[in-house]
PDB file of C-alpha atoms in Angstrom:
ATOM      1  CA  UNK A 603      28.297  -8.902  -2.374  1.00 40.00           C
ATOM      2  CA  UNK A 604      25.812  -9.516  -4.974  1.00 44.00           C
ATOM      3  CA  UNK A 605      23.154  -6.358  -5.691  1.00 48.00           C
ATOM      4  CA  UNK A 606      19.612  -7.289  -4.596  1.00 48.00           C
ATOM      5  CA  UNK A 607      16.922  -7.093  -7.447  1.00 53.00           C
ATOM      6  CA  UNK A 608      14.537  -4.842  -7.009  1.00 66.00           C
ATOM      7  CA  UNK A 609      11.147  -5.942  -5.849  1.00 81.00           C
ATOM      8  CA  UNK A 610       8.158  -4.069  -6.183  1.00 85.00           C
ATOM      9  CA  UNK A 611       4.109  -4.941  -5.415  1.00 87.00           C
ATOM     10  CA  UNK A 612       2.091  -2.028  -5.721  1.00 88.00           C
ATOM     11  CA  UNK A 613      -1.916  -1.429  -5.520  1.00 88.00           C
ATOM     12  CA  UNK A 614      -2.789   0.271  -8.884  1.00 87.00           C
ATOM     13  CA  UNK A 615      -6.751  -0.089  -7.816  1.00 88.00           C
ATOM     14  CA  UNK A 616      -5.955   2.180  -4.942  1.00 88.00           C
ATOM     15  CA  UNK A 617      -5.085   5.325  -7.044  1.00 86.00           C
ATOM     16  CA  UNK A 618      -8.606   4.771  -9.023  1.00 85.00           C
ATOM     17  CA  UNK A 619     -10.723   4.682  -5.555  1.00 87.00           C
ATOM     18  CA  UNK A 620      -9.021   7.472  -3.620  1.00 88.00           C
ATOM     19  CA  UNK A 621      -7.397  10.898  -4.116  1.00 88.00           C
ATOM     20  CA  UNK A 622      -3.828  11.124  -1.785  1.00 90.00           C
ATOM     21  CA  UNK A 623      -2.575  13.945   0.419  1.00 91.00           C
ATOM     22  CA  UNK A 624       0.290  12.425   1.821  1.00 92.00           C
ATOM     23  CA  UNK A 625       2.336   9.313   1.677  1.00 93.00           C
ATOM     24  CA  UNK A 626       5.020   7.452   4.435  1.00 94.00           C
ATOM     25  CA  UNK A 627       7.194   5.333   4.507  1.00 95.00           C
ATOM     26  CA  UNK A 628       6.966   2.342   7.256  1.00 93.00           C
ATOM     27  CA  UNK A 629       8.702  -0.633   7.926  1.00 93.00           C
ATOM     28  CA  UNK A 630       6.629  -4.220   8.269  1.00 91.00           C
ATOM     29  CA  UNK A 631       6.862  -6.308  10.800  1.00 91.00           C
ATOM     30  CA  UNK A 632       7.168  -9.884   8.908  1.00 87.00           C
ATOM     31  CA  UNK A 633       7.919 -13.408  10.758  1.00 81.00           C
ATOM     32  CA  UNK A 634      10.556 -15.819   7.894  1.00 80.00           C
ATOM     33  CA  UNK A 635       7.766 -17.842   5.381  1.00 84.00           C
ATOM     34  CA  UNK A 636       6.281 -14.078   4.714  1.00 84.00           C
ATOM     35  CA  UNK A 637       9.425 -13.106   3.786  1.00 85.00           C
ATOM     36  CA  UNK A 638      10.287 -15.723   1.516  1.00 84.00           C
ATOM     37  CA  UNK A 639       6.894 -15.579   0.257  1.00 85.00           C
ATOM     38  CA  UNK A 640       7.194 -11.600  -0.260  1.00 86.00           C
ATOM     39  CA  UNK A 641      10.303 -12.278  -2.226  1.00 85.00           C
ATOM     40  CA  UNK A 642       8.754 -14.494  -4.925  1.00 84.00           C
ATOM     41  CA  UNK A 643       5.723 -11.597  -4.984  1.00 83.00           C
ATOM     42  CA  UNK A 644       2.967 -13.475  -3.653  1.00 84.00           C
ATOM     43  CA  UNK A 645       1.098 -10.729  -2.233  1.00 86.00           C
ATOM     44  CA  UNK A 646      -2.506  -9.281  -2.817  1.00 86.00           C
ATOM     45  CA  UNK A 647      -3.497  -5.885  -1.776  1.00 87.00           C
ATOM     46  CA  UNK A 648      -7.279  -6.768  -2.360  1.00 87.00           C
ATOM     47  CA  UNK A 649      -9.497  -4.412   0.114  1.00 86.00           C
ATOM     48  CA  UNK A 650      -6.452  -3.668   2.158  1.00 88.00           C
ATOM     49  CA  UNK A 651      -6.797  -0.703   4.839  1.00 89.00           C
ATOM     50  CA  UNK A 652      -4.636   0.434   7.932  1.00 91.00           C
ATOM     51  CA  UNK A 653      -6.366   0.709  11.608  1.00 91.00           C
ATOM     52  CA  UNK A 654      -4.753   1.817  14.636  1.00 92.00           C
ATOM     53  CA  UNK A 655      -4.745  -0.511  17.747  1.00 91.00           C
ATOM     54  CA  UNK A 656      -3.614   1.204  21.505  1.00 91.00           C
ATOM     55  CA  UNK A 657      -1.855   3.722  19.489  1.00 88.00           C
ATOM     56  CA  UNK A 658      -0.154   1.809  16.979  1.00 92.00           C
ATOM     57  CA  UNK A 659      -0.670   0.739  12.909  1.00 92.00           C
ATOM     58  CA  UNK A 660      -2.152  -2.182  11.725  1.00 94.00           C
ATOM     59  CA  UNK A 661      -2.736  -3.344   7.916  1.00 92.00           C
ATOM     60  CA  UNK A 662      -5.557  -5.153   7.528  1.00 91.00           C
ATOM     61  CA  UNK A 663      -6.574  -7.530   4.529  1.00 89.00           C
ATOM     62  CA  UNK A 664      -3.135  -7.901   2.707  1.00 88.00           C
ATOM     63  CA  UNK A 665      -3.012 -11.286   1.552  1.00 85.00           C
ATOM     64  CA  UNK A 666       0.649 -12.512   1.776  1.00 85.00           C
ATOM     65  CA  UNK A 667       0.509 -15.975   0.987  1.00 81.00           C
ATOM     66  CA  UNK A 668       1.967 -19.072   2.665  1.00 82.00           C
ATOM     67  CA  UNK A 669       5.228 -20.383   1.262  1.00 78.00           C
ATOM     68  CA  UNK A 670       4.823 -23.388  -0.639  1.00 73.00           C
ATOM     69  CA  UNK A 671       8.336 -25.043   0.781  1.00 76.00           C
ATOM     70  CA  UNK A 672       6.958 -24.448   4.263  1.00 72.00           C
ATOM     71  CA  UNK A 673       6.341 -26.566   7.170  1.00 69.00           C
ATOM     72  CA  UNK A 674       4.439 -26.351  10.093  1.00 73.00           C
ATOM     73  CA  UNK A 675       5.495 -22.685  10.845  1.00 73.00           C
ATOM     74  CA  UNK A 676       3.929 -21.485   8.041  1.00 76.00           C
ATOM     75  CA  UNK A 677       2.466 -17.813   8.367  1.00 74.00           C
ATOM     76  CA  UNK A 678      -1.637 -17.078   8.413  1.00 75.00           C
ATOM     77  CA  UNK A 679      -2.211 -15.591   4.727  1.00 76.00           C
ATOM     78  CA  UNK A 680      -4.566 -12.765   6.028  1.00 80.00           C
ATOM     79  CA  UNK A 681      -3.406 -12.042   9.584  1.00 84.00           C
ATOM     80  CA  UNK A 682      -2.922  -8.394  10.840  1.00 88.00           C
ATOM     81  CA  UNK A 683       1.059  -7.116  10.199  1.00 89.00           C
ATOM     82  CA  UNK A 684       2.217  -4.111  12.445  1.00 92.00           C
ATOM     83  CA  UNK A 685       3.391  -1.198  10.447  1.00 92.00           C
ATOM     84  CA  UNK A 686       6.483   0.670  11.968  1.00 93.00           C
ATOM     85  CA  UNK A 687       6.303   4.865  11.805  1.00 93.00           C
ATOM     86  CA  UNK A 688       7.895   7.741  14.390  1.00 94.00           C
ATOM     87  CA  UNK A 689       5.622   8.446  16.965  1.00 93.00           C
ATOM     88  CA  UNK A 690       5.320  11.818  15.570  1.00 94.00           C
ATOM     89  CA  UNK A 691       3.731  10.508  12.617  1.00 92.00           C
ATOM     90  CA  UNK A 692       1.421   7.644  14.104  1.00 92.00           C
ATOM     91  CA  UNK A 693       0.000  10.531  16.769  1.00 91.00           C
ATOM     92  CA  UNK A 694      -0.710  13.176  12.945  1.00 91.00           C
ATOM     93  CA  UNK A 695      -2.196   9.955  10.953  1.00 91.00           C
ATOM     94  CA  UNK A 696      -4.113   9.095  14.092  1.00 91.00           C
ATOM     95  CA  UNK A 697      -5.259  12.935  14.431  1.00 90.00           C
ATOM     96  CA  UNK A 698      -6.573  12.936  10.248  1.00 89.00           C
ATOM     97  CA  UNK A 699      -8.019   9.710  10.453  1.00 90.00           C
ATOM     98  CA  UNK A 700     -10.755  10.942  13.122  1.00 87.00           C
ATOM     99  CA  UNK A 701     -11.829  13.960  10.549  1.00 83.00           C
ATOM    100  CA  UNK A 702     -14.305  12.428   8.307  1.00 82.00           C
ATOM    101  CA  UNK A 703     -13.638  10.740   5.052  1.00 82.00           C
ATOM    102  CA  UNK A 704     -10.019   9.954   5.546  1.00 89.00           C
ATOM    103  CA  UNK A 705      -8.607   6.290   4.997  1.00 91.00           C
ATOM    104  CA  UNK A 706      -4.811   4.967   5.234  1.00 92.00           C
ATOM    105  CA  UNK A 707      -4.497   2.859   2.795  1.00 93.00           C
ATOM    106  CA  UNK A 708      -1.052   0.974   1.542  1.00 94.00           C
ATOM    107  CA  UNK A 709      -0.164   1.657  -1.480  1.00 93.00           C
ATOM    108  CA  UNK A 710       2.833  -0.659  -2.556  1.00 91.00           C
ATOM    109  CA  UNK A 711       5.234  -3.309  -0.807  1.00 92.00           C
ATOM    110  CA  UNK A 712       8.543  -2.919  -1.691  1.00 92.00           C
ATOM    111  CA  UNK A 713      12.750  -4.215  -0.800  1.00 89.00           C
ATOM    112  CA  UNK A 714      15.092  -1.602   0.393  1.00 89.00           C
ATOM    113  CA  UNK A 715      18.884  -2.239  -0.663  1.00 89.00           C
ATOM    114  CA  UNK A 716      19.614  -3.337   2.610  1.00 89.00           C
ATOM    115  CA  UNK A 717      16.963  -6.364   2.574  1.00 85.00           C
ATOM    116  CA  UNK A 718      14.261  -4.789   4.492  1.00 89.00           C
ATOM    117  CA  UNK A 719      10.431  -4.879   3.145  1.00 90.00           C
ATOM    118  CA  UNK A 720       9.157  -1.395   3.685  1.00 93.00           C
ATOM    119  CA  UNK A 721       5.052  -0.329   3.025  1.00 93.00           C
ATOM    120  CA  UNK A 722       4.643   2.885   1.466  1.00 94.00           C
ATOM    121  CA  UNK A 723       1.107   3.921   2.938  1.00 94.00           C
ATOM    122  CA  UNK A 724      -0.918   7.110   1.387  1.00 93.00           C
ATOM    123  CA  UNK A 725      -3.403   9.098   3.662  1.00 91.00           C
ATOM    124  CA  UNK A 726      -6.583   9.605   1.321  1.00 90.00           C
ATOM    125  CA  UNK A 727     -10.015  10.469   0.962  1.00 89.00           C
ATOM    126  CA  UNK A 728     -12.198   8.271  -1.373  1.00 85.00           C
ATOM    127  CA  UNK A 729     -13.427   9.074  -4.481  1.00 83.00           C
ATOM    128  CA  UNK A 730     -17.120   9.865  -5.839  1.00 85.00           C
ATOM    129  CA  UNK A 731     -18.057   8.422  -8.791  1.00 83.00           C
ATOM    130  CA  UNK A 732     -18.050  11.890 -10.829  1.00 82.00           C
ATOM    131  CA  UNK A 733     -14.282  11.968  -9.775  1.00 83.00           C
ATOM    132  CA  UNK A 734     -13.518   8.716 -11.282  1.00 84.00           C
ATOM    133  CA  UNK A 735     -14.674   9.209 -14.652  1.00 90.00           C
ATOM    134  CA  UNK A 736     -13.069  12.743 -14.785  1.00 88.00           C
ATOM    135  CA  UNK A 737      -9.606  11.158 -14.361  1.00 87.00           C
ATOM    136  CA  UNK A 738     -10.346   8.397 -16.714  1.00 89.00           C
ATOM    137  CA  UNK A 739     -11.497  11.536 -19.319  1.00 92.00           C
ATOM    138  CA  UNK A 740      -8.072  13.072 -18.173  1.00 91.00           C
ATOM    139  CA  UNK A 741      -5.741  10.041 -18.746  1.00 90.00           C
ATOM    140  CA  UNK A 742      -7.719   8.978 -21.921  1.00 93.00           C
ATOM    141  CA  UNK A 743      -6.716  12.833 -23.326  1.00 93.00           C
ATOM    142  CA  UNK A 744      -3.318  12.585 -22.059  1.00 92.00           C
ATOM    143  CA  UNK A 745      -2.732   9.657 -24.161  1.00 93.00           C
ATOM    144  CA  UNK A 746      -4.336  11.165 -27.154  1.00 93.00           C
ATOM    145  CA  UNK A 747      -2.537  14.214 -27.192  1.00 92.00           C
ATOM    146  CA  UNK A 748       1.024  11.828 -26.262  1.00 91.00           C
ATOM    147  CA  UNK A 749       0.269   9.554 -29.732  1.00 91.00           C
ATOM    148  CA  UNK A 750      -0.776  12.744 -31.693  1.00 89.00           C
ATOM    149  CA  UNK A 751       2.397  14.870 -31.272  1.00 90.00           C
ATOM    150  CA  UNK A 752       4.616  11.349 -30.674  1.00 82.00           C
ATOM    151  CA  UNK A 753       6.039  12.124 -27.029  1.00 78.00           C
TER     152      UNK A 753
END
């Protein structure tokens, strides 16, 4: 059996806007053209957000888009996709979403060895604007002090 390559999309943007408490791990519902499309890493997390829906997770806004080999069963580029958690989780993200300021938002798309696209999703609050430029100052010194003493 041949090794599958590693296939990562991640949302950089999101770690800029939002500070994270927790993260999860859930499996995405996917029909075959956003598959194939996922594969080749045509996928845009632009605005993307999670809502729940009678109890269970949607994504919202992730543009996964159509497969240029397909035919009329092409896949809607911006249609909801059902994320897959325990109930024990979907009933504690439900419960911190309700408290003010919290979001779900994915964070990056990625291939498990066994073939499956799995969504790791962060549960965050968003960021002032004071908090942005302090971990810009932070990173910026970081780097400084990493090119000064050559680690």
């Amino acid at each position: 059996m041949s090794k599958i390559k590693a296939l990562e999309i991640s949302n950089r943007k999101a770690y800029h806007e939002y500070f994270f408490e927790t993260t999860y791990i859930a499996g995405l519902v996917l029909g075959g053209t956003e598959i194939k499309s996922l594969r080749a890493g045509k996928a845009s997390f632009n605005d993307s957000y999670c809502i729940f829906h009678n109890g269970e997770l949607f994504v919202k806004s992730l543009h996964i888009s159509e497969y240029s080999f397909g035919t009329y069963t092409n896949h809607e580029p911006m249609q909801e996709r059902k994320l897959l958690l325990n109930k024990r989780e979907l009933q504690k993200l439900e419960g911190k979403i309700k408290e003010k300021g919290y979001s779900i938002i994915p964070l990056k798309i990625f291939l498990t060895e066994k073939g499956f696209f799995k969504m790791e999703i962060g549960l965050g609050k968003g960021k002032k604007l004071y908090d942005k430029r302090e971990s810009i100052k932070e990173r910026e010194n970081d780097r400084d002090i990493k090119r000064k003493y050559g680690i």
